mmCIF file of C-alpha atoms in Angstrom:
data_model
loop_
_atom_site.group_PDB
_atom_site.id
_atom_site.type_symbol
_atom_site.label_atom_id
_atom_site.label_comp_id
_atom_site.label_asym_id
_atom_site.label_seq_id
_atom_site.Cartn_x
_atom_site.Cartn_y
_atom_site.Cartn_z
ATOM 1 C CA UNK A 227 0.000 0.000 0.000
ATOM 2 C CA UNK A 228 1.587 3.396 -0.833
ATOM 3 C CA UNK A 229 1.796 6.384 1.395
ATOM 4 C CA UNK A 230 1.278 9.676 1.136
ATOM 5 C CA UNK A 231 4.095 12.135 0.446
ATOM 6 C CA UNK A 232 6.080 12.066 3.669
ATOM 7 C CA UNK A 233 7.230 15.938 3.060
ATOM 8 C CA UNK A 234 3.279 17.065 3.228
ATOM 9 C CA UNK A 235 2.969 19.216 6.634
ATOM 10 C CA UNK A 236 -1.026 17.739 7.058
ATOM 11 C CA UNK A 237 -1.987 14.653 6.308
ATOM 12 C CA UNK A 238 -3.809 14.547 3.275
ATOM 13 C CA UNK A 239 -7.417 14.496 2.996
ATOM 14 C CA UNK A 240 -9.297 10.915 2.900
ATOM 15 C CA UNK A 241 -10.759 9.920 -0.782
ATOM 16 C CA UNK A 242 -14.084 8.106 -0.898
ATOM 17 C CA UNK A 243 -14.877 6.343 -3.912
ATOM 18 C CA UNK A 244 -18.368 6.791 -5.074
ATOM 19 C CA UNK A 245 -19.302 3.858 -8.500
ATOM 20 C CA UNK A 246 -22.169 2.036 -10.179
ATOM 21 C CA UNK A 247 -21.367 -1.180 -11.324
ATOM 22 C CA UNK A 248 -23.202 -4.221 -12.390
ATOM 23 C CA UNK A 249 -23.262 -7.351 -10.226
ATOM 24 C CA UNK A 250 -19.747 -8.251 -12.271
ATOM 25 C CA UNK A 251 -18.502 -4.713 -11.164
ATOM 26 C CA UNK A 252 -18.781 -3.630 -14.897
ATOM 27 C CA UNK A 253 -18.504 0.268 -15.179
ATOM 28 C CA UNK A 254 -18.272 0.710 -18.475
ATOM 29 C CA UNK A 255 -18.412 0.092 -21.960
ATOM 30 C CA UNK A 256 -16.671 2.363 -24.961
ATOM 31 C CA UNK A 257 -16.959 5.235 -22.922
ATOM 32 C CA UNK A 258 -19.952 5.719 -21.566
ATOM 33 C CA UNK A 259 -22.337 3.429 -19.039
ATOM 34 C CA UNK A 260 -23.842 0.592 -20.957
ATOM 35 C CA UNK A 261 -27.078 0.657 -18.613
ATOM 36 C CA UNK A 262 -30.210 3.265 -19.190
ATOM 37 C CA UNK A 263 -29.950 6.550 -17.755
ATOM 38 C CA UNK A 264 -30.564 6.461 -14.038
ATOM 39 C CA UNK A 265 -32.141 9.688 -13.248
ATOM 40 C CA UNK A 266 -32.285 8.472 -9.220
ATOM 41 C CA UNK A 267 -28.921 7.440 -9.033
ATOM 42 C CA UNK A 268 -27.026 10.452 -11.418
ATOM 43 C CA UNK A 269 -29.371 13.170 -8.292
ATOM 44 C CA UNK A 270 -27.837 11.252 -5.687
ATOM 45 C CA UNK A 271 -24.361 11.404 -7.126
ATOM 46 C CA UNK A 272 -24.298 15.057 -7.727
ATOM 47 C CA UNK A 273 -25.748 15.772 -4.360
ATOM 48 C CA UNK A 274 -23.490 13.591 -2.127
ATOM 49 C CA UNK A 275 -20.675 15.207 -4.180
ATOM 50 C CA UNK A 276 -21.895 18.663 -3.647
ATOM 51 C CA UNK A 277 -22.849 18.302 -0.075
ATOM 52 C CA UNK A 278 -19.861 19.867 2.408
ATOM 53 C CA UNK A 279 -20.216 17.915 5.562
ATOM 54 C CA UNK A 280 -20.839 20.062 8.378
ATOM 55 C CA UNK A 281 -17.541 21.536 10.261
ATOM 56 C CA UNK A 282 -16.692 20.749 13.409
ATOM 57 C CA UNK A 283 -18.158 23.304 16.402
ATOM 58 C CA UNK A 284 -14.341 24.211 16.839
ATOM 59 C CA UNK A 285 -13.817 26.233 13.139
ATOM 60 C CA UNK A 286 -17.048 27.719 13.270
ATOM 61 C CA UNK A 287 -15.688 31.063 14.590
ATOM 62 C CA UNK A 288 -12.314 30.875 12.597
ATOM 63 C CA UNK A 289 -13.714 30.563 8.439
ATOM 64 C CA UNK A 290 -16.021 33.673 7.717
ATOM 65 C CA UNK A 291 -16.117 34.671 4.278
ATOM 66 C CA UNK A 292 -17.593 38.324 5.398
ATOM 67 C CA UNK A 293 -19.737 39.513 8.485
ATOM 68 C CA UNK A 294 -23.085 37.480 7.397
ATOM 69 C CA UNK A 295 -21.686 33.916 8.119
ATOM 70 C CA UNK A 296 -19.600 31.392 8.294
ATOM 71 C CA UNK A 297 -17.852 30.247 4.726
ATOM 72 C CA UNK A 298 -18.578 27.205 3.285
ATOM 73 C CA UNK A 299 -16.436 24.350 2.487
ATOM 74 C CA UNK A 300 -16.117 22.846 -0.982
ATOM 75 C CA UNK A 301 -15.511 19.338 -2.176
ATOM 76 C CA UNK A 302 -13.688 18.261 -5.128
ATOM 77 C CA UNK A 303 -13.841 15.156 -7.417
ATOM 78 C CA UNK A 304 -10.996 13.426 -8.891
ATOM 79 C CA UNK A 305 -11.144 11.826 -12.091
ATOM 80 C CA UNK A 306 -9.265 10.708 -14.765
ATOM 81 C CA UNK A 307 -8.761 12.682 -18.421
ATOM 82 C CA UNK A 308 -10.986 10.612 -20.372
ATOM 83 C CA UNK A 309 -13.815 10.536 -17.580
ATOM 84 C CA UNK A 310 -13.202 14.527 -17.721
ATOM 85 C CA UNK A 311 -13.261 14.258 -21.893
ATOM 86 C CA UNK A 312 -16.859 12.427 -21.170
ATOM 87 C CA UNK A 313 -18.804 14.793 -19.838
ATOM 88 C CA UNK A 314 -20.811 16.780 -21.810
ATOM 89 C CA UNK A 315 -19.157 19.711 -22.808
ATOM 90 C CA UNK A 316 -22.148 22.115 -21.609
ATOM 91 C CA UNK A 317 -21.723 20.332 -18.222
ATOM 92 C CA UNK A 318 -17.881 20.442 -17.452
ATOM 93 C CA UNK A 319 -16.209 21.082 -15.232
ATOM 94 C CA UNK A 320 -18.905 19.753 -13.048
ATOM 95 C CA UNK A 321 -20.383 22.921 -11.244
ATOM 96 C CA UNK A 322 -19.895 23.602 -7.565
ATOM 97 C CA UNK A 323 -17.317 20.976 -6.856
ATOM 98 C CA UNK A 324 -13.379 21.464 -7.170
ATOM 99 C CA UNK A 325 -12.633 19.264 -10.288
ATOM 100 C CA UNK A 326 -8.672 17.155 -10.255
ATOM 101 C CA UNK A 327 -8.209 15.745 -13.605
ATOM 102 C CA UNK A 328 -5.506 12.907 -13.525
ATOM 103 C CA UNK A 329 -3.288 13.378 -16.781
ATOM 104 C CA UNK A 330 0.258 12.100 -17.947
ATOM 105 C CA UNK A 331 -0.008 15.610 -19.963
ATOM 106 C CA UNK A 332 -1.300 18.398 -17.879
ATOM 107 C CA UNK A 333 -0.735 20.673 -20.992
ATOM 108 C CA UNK A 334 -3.097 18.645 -23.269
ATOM 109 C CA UNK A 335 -5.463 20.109 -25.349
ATOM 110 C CA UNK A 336 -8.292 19.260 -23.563
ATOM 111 C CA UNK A 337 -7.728 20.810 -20.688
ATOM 112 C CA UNK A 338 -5.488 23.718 -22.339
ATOM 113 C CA UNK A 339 -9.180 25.946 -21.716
ATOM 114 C CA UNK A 340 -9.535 25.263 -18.686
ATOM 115 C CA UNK A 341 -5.641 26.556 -17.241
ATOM 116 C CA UNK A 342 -7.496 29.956 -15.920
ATOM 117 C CA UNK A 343 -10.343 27.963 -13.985
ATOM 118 C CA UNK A 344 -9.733 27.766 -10.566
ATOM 119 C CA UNK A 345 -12.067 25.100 -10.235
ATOM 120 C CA UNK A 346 -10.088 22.727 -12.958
ATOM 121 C CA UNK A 347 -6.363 21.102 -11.344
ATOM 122 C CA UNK A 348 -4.750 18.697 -13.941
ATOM 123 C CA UNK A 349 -2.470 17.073 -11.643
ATOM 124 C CA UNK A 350 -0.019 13.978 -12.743
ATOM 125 C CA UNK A 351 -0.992 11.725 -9.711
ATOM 126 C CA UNK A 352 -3.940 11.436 -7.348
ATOM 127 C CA UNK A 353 -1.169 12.238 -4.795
ATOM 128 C CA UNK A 354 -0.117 14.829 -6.455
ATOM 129 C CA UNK A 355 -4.049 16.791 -6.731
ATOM 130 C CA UNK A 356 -4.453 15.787 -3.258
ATOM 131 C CA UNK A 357 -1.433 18.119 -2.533
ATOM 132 C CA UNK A 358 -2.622 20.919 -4.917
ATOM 133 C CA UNK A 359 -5.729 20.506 -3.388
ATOM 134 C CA UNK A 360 -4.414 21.474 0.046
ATOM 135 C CA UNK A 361 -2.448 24.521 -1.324
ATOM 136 C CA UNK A 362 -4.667 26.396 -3.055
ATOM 137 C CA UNK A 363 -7.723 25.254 -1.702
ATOM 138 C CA UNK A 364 -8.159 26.791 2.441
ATOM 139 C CA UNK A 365 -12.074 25.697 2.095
ATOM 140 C CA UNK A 366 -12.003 21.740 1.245
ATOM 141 C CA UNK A 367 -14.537 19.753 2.191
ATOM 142 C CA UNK A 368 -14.674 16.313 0.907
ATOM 143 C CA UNK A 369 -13.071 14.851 -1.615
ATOM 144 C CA UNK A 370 -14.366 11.923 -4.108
ATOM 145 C CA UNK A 371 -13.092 9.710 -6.808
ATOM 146 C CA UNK A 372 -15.309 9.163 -9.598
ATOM 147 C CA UNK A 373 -12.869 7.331 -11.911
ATOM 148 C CA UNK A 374 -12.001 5.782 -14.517
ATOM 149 C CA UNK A 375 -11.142 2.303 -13.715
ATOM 150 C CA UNK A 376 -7.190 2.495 -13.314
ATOM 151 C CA UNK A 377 -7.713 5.981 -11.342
ATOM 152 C CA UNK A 378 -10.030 3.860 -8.781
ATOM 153 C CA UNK A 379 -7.332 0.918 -8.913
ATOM 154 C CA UNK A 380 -4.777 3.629 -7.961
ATOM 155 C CA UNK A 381 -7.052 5.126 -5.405
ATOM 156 C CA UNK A 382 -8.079 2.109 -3.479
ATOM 157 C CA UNK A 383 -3.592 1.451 -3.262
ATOM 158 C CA UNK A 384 -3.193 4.219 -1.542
ATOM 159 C CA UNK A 385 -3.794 5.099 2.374
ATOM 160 C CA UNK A 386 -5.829 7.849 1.789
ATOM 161 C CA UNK A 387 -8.855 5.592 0.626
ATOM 162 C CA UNK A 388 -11.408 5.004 3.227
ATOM 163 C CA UNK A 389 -14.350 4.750 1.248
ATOM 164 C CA UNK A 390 -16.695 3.357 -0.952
ATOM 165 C CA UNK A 391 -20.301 4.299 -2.081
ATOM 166 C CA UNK A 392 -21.773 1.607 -4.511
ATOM 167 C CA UNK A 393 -24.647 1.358 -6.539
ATOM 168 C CA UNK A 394 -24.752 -2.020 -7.536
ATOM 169 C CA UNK A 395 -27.248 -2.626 -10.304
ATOM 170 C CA UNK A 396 -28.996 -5.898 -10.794
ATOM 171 C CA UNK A 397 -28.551 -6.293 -13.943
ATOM 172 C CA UNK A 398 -25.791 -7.500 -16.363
ATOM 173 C CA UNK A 399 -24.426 -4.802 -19.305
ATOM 174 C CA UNK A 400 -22.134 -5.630 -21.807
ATOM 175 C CA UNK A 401 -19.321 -4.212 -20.342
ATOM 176 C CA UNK A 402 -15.267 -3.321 -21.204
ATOM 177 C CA UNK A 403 -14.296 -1.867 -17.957
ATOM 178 C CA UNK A 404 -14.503 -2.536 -14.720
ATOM 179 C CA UNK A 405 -13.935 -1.513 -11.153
ATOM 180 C CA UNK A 406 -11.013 -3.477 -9.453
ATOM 181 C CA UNK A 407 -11.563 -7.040 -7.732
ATOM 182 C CA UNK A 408 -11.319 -7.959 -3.775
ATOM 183 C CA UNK A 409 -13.743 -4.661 -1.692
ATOM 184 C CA UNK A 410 -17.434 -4.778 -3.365
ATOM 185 C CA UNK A 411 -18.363 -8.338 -2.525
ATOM 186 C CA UNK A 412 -22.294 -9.527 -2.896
ATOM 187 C CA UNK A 413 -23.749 -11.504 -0.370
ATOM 188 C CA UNK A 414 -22.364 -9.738 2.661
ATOM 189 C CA UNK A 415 -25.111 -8.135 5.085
ATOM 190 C CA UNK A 416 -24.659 -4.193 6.183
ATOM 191 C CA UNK A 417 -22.800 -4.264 9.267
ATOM 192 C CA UNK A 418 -22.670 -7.989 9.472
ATOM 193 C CA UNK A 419 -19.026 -8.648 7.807
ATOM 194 C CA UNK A 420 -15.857 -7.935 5.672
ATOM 195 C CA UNK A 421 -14.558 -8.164 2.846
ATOM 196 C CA UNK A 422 -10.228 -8.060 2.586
ATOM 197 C CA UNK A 423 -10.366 -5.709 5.034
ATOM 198 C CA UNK A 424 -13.764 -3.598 4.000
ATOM 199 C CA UNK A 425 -16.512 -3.873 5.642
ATOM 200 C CA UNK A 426 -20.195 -2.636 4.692
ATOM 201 C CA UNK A 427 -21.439 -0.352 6.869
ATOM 202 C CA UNK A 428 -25.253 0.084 8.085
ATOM 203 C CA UNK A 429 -28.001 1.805 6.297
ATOM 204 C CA UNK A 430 -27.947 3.991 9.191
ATOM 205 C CA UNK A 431 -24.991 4.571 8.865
ATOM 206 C CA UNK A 432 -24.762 5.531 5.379
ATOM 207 C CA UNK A 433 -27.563 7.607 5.630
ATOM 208 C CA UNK A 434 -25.791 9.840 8.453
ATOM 209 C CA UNK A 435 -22.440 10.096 6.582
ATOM 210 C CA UNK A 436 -24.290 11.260 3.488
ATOM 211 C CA UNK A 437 -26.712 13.555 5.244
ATOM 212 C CA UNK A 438 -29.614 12.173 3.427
ATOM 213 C CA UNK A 439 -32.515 10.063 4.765
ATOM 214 C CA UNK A 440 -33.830 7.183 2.128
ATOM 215 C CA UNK A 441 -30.860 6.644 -0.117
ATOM 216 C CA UNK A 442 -30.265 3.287 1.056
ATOM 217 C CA UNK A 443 -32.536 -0.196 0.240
ATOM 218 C CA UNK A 444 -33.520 -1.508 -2.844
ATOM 219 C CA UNK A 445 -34.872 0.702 -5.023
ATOM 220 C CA UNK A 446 -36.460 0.232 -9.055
ATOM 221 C CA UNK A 447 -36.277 2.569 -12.162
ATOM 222 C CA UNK A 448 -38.101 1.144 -15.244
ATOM 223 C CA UNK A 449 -36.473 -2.050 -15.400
ATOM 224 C CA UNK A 450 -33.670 -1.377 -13.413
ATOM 225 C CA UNK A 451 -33.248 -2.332 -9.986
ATOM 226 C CA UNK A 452 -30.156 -0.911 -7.775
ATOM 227 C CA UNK A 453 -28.891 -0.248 -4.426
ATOM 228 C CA UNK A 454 -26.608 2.264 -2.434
ATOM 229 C CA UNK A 455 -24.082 0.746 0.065
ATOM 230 C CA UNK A 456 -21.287 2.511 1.626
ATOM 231 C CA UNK A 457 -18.191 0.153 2.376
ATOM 232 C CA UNK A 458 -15.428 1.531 4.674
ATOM 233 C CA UNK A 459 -12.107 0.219 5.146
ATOM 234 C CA UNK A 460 -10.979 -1.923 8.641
#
């Protein structure tokens, strides 16, 4: 398991992974998600990755933005290029969330538009956003990866990684990528086990970290039945 940089002063944030994957843990298929659109599942996604959690009693007198209240904080989302390159054009970067695009080129031409938007970081490791992150970023709140598949395989190696929030369909998709073998593992009961290390936590439990009443059980749209479970690790 790797480390984070041992020069950082703070220990770097926590990631939580937030996916929807078949019962295979298929994710994907030429791009884009082989199952029908989801409207349920793509509300919940942008609110839990919108949401600041709340700050702790001891920082509410020290972050004001002005006289009229206390400033909020601001997650991010960290993704790779190509999951940046997917989203529609009209709706990227995604809108009130800090967006960390993982790129072997941080001067590509995708993202050459968006080197004046202080809400895009192309950053060369998820290490090294999480860093950039901290520096130019006083205000972070939580911070989620939303993939593609080797940027989740990368995120679950490191320490940082504490969490998971899956939708697991029932269905089967044709599929060409997928998310990484040996956490999401059917069969085990909320609360009741693990899985290398993960468990699953309550619905209860989910329901309080994601500030959101009725997101967890089984749940139907059309033909499509899915459900939200949040895994943490041991």
């Amino acid at each position: 398991m790797m480390s984070a940089n041992s020069t950082s002063a703070r220990p770097l944030p926590p990631l939580t992974l937030i996916v929807a994957t078949t019962p295979s843990l298929g994710i994907g298929h030429q791009g884009s998600l082989p199952w029908p659109t989801l409207k349920a599942d793509l509300h919940f996604f942008a609110r839990v990755t919108k949401r600041p959690p709340p700050r702790p009693p001891s920082e509410t007198l020290t972050y004001r933005s002005d006289s009229s209240g206390i400033s909020p904080l601001r997650n991010a989302v960290v993704m790779g290029r190509k999951t940046f390159d997917s989203i529609p054009a009209n709706f990227r970067p995604l809108k009130d969330r800090i967006n960390v695009v993982i790129t072997r080129s941080p001067e590509s031409t995708s993202l050459a538009s968006y080197q004046e938007n202080k809400d895009v970081i192309a950053a060369t490791s998820i290490l090294d956003g999480l860093q950039r992150l901290q520096e130019q970023h006083q205000d972070l709140g939580r911070v989620f990866v939303i993939g593609g598949a080797e940027i989740y395989k990368h995120a679950i190696g490191l320490q940082e990684c504490k969490r998971v929030l899956w939708t697991r369909l029932s269905g089967e998709w044709d599929c060409d990528t997928w998310f990484p073998d040996g956490i999401l593992v059917d069969g085990i009961e909320e609360g009741s086990g693990t899985a290398n290390g993960w468990e699953r936590r309550t619905r209860a439990e989910l329901e309080d970290w994601v500030q959101e009443d009725g997101v967890g059980g089984l749940r139907k749209e059309g033909d499509v039945e899915f459900e939200v479970s949040m895994w943490e690790r041991g």
